[in-house]
mmCIF file of C-alpha atoms in Angstrom:
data_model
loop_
_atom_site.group_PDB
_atom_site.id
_atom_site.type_symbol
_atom_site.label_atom_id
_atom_site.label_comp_id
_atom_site.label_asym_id
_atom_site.label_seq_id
_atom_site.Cartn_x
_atom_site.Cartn_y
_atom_site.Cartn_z
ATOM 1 C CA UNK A 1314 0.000 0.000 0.000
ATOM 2 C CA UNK A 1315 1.257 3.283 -1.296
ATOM 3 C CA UNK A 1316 1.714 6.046 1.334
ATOM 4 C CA UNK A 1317 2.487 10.261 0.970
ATOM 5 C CA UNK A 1318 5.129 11.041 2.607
ATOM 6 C CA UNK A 1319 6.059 14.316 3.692
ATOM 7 C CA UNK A 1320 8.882 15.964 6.337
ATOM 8 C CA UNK A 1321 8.537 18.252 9.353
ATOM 9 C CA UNK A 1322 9.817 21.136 7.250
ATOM 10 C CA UNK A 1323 6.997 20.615 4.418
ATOM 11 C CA UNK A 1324 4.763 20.869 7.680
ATOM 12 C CA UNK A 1325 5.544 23.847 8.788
ATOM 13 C CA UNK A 1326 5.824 25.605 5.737
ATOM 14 C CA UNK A 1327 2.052 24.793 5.668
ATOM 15 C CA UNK A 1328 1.112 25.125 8.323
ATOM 16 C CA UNK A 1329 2.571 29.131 8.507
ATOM 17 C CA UNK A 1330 1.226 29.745 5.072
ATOM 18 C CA UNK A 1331 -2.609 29.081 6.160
ATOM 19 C CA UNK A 1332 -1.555 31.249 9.661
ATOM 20 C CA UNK A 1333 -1.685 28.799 12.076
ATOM 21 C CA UNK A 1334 -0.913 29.714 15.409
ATOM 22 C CA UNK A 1335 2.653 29.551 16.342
ATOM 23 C CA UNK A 1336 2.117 27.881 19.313
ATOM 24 C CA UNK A 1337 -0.372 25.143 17.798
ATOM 25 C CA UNK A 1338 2.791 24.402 15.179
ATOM 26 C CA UNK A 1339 5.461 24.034 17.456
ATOM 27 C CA UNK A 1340 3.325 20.838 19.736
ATOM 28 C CA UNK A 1341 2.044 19.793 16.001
ATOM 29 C CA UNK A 1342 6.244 19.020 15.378
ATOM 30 C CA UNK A 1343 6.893 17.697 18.038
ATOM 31 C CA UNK A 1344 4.098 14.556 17.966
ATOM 32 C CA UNK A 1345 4.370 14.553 13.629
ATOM 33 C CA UNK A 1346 6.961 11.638 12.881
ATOM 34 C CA UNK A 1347 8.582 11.869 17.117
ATOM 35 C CA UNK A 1348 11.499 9.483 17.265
ATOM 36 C CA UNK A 1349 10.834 8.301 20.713
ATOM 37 C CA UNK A 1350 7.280 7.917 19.770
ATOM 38 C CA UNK A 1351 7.777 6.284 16.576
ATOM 39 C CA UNK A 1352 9.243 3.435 18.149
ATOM 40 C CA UNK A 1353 6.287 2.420 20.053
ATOM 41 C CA UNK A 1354 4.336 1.667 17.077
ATOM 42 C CA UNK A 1355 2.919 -1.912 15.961
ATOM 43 C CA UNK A 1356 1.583 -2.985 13.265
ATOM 44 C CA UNK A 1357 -2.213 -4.624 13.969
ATOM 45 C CA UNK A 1358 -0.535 -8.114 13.062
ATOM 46 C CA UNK A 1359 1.426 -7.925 15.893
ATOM 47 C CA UNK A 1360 -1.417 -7.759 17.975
ATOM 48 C CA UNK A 1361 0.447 -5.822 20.374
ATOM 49 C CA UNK A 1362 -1.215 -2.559 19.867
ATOM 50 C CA UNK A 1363 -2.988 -2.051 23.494
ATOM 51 C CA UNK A 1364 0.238 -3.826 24.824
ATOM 52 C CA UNK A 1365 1.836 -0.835 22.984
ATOM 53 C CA UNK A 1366 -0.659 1.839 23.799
ATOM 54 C CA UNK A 1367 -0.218 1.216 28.010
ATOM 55 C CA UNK A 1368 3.085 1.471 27.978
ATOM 56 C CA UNK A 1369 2.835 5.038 26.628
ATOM 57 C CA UNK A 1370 0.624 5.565 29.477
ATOM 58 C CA UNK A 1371 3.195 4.047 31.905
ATOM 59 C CA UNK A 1372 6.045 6.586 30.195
ATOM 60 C CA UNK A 1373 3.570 10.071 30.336
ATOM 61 C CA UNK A 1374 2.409 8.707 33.826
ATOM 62 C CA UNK A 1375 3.621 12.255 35.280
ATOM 63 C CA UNK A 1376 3.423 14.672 32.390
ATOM 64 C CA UNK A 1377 0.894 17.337 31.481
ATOM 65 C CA UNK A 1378 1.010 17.270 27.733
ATOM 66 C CA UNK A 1379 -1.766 16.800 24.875
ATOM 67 C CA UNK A 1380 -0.838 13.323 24.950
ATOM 68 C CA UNK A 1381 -0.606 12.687 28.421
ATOM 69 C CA UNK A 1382 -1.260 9.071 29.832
ATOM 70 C CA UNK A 1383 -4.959 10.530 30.923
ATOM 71 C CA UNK A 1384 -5.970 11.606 27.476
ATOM 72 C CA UNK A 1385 -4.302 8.210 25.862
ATOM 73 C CA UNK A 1386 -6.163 5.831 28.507
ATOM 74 C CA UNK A 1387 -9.364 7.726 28.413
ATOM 75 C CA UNK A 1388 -9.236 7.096 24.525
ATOM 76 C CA UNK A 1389 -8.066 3.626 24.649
ATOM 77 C CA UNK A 1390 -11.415 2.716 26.874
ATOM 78 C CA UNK A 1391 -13.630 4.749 24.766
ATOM 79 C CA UNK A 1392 -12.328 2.689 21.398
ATOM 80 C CA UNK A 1393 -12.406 -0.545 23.618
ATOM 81 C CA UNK A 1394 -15.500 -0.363 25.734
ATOM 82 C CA UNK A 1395 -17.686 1.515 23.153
ATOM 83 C CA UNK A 1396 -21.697 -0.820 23.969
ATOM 84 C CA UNK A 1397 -20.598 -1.630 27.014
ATOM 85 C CA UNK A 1398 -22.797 -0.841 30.179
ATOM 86 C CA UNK A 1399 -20.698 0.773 33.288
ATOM 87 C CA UNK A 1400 -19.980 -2.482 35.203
ATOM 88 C CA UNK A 1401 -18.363 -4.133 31.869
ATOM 89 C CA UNK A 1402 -16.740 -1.291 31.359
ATOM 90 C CA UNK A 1403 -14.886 -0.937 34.240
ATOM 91 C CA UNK A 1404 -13.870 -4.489 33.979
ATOM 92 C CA UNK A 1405 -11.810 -3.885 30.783
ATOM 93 C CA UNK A 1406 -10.680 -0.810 32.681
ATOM 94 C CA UNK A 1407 -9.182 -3.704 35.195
ATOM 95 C CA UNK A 1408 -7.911 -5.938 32.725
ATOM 96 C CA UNK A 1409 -6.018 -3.262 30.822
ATOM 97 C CA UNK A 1410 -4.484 -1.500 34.286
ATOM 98 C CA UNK A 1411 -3.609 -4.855 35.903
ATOM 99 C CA UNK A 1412 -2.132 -6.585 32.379
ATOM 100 C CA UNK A 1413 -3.956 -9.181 32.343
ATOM 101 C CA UNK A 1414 -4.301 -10.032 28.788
ATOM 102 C CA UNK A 1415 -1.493 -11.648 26.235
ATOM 103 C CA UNK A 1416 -2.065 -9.415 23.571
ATOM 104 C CA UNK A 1417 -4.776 -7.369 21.236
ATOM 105 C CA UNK A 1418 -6.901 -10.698 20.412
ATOM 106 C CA UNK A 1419 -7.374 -11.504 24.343
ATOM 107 C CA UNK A 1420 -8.878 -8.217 24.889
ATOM 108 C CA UNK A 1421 -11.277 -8.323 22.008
ATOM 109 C CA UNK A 1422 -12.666 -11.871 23.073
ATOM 110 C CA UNK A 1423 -12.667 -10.954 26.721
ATOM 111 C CA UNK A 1424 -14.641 -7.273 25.288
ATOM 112 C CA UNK A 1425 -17.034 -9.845 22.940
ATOM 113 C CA UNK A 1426 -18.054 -12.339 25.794
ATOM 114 C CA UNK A 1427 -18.927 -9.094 27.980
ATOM 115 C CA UNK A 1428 -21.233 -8.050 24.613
ATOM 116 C CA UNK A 1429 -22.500 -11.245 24.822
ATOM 117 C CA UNK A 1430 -23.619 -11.050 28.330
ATOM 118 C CA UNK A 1431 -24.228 -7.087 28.581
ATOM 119 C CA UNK A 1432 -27.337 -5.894 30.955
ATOM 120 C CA UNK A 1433 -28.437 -2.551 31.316
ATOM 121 C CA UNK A 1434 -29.272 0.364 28.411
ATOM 122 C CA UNK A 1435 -26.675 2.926 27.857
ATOM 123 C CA UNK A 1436 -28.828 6.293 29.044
ATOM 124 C CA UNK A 1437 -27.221 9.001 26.513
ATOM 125 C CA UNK A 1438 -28.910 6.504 23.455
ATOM 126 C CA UNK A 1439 -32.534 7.218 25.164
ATOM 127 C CA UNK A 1440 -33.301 9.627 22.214
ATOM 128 C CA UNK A 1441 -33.080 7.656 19.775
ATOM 129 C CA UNK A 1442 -31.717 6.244 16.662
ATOM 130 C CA UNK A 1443 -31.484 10.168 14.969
ATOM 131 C CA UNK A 1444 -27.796 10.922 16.119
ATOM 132 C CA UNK A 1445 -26.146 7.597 15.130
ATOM 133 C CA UNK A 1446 -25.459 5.306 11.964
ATOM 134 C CA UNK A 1447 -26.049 6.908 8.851
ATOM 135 C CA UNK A 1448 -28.841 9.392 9.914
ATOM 136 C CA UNK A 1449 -25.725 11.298 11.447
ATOM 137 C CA UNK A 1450 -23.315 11.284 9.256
ATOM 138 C CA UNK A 1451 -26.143 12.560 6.419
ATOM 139 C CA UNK A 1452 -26.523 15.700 9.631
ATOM 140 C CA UNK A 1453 -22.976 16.574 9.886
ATOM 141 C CA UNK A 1454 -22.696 16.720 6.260
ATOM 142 C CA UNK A 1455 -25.498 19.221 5.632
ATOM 143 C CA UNK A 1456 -24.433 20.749 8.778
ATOM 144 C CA UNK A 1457 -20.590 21.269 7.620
ATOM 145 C CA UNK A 1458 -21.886 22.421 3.984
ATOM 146 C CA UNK A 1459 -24.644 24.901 5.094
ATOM 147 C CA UNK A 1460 -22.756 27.922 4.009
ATOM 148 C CA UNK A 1461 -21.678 26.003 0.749
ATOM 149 C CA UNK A 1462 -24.650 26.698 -2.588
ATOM 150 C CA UNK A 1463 -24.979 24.034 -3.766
ATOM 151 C CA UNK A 1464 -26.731 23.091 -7.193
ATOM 152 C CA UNK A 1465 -30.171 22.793 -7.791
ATOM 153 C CA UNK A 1466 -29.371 19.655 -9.571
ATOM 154 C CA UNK A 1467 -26.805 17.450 -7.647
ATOM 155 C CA UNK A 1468 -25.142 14.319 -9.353
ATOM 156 C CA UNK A 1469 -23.816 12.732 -6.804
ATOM 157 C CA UNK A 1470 -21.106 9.399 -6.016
ATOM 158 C CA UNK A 1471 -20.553 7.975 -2.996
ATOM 159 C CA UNK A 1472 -17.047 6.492 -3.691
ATOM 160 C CA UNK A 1473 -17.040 3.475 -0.878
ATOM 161 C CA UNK A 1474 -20.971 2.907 -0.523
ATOM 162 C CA UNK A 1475 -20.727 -0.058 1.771
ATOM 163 C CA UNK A 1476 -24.186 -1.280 2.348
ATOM 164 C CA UNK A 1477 -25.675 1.851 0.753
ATOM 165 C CA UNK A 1478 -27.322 3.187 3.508
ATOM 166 C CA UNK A 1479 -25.160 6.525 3.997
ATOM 167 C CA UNK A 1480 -25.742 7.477 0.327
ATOM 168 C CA UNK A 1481 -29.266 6.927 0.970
ATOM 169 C CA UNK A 1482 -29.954 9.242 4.063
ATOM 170 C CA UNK A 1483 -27.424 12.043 2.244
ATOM 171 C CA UNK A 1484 -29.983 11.214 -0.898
ATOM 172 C CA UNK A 1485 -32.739 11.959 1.208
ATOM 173 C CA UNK A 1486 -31.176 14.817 3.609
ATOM 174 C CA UNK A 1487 -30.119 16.897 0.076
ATOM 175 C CA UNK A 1488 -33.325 16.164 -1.492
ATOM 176 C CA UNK A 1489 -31.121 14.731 -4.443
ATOM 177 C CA UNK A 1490 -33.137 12.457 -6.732
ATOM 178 C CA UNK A 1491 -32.365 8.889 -7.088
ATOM 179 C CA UNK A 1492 -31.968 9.068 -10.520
ATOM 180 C CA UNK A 1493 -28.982 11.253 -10.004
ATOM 181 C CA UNK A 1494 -27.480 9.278 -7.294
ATOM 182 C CA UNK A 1495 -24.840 6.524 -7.850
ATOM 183 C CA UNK A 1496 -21.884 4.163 -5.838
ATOM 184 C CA UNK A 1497 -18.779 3.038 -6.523
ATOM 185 C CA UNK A 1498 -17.156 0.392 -4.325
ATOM 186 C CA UNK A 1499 -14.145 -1.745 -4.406
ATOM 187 C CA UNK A 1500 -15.018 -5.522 -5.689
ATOM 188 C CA UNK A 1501 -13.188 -6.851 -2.566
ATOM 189 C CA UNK A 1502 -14.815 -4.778 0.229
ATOM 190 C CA UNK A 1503 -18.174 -5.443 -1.003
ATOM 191 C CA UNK A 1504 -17.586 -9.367 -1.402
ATOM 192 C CA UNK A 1505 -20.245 -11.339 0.278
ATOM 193 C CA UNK A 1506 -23.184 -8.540 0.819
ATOM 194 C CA UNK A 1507 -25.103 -9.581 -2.456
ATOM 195 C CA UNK A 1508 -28.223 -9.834 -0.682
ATOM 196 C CA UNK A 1509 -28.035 -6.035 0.442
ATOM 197 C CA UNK A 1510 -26.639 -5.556 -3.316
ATOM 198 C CA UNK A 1511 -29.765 -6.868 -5.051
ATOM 199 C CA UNK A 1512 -31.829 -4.069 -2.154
ATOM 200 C CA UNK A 1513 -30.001 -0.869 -3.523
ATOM 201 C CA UNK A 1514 -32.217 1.498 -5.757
ATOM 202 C CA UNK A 1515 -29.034 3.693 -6.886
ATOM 203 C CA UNK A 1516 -26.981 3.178 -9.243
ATOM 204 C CA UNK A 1517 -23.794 1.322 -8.495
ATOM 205 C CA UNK A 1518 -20.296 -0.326 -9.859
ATOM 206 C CA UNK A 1519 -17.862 -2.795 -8.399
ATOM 207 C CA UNK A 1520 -14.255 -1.710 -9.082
ATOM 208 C CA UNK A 1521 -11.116 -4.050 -8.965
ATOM 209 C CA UNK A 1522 -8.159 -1.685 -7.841
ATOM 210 C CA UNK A 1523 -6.379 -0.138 -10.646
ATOM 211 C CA UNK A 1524 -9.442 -0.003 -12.511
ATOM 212 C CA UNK A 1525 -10.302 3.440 -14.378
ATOM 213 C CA UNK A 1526 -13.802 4.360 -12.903
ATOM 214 C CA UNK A 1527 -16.333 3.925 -15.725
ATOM 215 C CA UNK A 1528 -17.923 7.502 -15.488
ATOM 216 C CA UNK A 1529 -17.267 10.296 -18.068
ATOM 217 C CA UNK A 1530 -15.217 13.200 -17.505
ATOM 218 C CA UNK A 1531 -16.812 16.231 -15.186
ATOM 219 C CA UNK A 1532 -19.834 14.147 -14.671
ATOM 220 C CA UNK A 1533 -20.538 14.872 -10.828
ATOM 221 C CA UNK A 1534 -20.581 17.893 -8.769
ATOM 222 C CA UNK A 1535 -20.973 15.958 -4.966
ATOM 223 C CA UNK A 1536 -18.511 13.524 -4.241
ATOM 224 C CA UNK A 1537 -18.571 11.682 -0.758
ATOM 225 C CA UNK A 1538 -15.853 9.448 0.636
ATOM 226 C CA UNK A 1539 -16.790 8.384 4.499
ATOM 227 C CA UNK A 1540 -14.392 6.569 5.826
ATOM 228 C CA UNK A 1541 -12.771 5.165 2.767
ATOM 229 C CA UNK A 1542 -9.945 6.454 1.398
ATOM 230 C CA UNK A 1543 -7.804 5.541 4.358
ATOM 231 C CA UNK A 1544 -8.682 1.396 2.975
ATOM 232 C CA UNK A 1545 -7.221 2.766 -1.060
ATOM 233 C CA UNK A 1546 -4.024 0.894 -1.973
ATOM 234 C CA UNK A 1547 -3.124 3.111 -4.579
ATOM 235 C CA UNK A 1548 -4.203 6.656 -3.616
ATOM 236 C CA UNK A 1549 -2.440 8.444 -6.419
ATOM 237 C CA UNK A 1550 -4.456 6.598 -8.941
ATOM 238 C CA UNK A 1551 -8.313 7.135 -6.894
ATOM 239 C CA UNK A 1552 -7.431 11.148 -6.520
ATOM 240 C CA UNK A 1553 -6.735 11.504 -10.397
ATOM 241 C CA UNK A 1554 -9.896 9.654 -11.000
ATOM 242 C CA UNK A 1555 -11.732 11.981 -8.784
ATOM 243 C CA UNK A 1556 -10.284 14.669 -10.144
ATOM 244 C CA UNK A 1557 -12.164 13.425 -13.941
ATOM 245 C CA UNK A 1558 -15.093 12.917 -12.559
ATOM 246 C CA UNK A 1559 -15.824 15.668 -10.475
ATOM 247 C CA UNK A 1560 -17.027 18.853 -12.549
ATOM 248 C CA UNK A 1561 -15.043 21.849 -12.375
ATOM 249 C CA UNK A 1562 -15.929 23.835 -9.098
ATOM 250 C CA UNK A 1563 -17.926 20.929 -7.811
ATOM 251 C CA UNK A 1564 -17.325 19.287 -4.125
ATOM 252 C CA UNK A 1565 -15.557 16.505 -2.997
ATOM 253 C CA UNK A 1566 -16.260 15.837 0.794
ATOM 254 C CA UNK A 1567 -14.306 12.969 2.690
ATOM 255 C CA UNK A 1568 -14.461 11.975 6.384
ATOM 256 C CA UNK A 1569 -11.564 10.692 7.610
ATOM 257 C CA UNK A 1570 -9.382 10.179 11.399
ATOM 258 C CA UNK A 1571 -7.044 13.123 11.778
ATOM 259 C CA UNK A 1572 -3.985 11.037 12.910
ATOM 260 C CA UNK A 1573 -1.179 12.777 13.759
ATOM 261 C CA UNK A 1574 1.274 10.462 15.416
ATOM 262 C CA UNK A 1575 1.109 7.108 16.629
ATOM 263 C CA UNK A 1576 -1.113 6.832 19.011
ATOM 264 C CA UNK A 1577 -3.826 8.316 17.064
ATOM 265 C CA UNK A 1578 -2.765 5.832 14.173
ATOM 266 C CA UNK A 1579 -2.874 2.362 16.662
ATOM 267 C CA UNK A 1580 -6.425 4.147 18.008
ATOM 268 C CA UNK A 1581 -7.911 3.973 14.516
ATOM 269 C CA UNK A 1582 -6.357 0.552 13.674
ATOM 270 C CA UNK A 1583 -8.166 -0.813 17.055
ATOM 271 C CA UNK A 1584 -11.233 0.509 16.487
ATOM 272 C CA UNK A 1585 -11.343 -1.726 13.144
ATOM 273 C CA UNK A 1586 -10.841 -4.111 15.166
ATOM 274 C CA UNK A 1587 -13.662 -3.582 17.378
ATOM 275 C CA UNK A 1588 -15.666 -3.302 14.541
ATOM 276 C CA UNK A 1589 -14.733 -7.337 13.432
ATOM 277 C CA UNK A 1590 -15.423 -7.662 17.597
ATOM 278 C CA UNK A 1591 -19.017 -5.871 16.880
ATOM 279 C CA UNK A 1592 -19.827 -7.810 13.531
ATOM 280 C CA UNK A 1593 -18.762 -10.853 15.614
ATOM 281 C CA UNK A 1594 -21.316 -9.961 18.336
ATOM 282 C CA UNK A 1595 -23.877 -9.694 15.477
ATOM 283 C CA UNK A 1596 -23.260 -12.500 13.470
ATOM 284 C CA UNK A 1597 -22.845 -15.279 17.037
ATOM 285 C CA UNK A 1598 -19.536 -16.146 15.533
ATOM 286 C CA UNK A 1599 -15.735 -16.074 16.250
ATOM 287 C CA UNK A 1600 -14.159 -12.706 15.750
ATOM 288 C CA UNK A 1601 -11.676 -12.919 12.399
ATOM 289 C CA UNK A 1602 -8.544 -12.102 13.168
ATOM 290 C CA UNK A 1603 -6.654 -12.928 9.702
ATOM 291 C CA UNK A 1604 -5.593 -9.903 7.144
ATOM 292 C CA UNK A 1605 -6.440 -6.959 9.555
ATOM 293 C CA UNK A 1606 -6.735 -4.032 7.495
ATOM 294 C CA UNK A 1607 -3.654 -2.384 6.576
ATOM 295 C CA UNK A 1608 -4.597 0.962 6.472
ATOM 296 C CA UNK A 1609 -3.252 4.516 5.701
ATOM 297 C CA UNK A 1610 -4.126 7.757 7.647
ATOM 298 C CA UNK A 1611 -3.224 11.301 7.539
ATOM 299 C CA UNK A 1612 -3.674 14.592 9.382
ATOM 300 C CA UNK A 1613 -5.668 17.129 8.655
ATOM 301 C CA UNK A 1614 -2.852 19.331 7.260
ATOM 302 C CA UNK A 1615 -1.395 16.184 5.118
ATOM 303 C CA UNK A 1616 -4.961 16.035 4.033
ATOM 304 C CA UNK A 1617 -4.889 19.637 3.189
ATOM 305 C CA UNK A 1618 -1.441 19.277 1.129
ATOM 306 C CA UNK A 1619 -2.281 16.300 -0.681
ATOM 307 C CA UNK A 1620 -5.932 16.965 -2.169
ATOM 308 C CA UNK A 1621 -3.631 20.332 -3.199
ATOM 309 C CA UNK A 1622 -1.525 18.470 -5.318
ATOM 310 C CA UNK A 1623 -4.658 16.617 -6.832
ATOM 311 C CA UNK A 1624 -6.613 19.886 -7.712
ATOM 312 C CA UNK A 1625 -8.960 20.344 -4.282
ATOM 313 C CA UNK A 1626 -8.654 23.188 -2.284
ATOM 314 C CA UNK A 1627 -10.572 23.068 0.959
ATOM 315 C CA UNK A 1628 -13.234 24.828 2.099
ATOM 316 C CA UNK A 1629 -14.489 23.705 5.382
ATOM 317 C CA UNK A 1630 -14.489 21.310 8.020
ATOM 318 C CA UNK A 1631 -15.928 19.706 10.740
ATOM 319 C CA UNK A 1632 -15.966 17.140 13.579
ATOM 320 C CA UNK A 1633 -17.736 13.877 13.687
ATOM 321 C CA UNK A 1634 -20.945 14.502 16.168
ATOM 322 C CA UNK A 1635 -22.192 11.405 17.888
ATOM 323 C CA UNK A 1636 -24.722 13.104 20.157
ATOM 324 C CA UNK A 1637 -24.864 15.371 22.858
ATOM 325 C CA UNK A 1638 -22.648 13.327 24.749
ATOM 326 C CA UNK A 1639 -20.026 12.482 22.969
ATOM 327 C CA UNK A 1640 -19.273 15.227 20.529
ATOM 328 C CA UNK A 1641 -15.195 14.242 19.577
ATOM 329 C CA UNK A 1642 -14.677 10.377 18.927
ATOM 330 C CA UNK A 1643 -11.368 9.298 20.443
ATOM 331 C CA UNK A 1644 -10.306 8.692 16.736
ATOM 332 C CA UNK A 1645 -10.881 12.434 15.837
ATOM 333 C CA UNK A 1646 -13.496 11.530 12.697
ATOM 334 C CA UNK A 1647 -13.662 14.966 10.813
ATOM 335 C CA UNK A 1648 -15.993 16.003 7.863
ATOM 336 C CA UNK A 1649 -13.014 17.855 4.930
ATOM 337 C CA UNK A 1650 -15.122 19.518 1.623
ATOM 338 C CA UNK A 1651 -13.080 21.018 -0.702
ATOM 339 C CA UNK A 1652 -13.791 22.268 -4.272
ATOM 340 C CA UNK A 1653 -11.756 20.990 -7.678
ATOM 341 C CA UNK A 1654 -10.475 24.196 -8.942
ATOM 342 C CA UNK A 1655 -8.285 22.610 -11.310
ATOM 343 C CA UNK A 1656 -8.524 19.308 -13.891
ATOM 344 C CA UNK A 1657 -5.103 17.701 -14.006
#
């Protein structure tokens, strides 16, 4: 998997071109690409991730920094324990502080028999099913755009559809008709969902990667990308395709983790993971542990830099709201729209 790299000088000279506060740029270099950090990094095969994680909170046990061991344990648990009612929770809470576990998998099976056995309603989901799942995401997005015109007629791709059921509620939220709307989705992610295939009413094709998207030049002005383009092998080669696709001042809006070091990275790795715990909880079956995704994420300034270079400049932004109660998700999910202003 291709990855954009880019050094602590290219960085900076960003960051002081869009006027970012001194102050914010000097902590931003020291956690981008930190040597001392770096080291504590593991892949998800090793399955030494949380191993990883705690003893980062062992080493900032007595400093007062951004990434002190409160703010890295407090995010580990919310990742970990997300469905979990407050006796459960604290349980992991135990596990974790005393060690008790060999490595990532142990956690996640000792996390899925707790699912498995959970009592009692989480109170801050009493108000519904409005500020979760897609309904949400289909909110922030209106709510991020709202001082963006948009078209009276939108064509609109969601590039990494899934199941379908985002596109759908940002269908119905923009009021874009399904005529207009359409998917595109790698052949591999979508393997093994034909039943929820044969269910979509948009217009949809399965890619292989490396595969020119078969859509004609300037043909949408709405792009989405939730969550996806952190999975794309070849990055280089999806941008330019965006690039043809989208119209010339039309929108492409992504939502991505703003990772700037390690920890944030290992964060959004294990919260994959707790999603193969979750579909495991679902589905009554053992959690799959083989080919863990190998997956590349930026921050919001490499973001910035690199839909640059593709012909995006951005417009505005936005955090990922979950409800009332939990308005910034430990893995920092942010709403990005930016606007082609040039073909390539």
């Amino acid at each position: 998997m291709s990855r954009f790299e880019f050094t602590k000088k290219e960085i900076e000279d960003y960051l002081v071109s869009i006027s970012y506060k001194k102050c914010k740029i000097k902590e931003m270099l020291y956690f981008y690409k930190n040597k001392e950090l770096q080291k504590y990094y593991k892949e998800p095969e090793s399955y030494q991730q949380i191993s990883s994680i705690m003893k980062l909170v062992d080493k900032y046990s007595n400093l007062g920094t951004r990434e002190s061991n409160v703010d890295i344990f407090s995010r580990l648990c919310q990742v970990l324990c997300r469905k979990l009612n407050t006796r459960n929770y604290f349980k992991v809470v135990d596990k974790l502080r005393n060690r008790r576990y060999r490595d990532d998998r142990d956690v996640f099976n000792f996390i899925k028999s707790l699912r498995e056995n959970n009592r009692g309603k989480n109170f801050y989901y009493k108000g519904g099913m409005e500020c979760i799942g897609p309904n949400i995401v289909a909110e922030n997005l209106e709510s991020v755009m709202k001082d963006i015109k948009l078209p009276k007629k939108i064509t609109y791709l969601d590039y990494g559809f899934g199941d379908g059921s985002k596109t759908m509620a940002v269908k119905n939220k923009l009021n874009i008709s399904m005529e207009d709307v359409y998917g595109l989705e790698v052949e591999d992610v979508f393997d093994g969902q034909e039943n929820t295939r044969e269910k979509l009413k948009f217009k949809y094709e399965l890619i292989r990667n490396g595969k020119d998207f078969d859509y004609k030049d300037n043909m949408f002005n709405l792009v989405t990308a939730f969550v996806s383009l952190h999975h794309v092998i070849d990055l280089d080669f999806t941008l330019r395709q965006l690039n043809r696709i989208i119209k010339k001042d039309g929108y492409l809006a992504i939502e991505e983790h703003d990772c700037i070091d390690i920890v944030d990275k290992m964060l959004a790795d294990l919260e994959h993971t707790w999603w193969r715990t979750n579909n495991a909880v679902a589905g009554k079956r053992k959690i799959d542990f083989d080919n863990l995704d190998d997956n590349n994420y930026y921050s919001w300034f490499e973001w910035d830099i690199i839909m640059k270079e593709y012909g995006f400049q951005k417009l505005t932004y936005g955090i990922h709201e979950t409800g009332q109660k939990e308005l910034i998700m430990p893995t920092r999910l942010y709403y990005f729209v930016y606007q082609k202003v040039k073909d390539l």
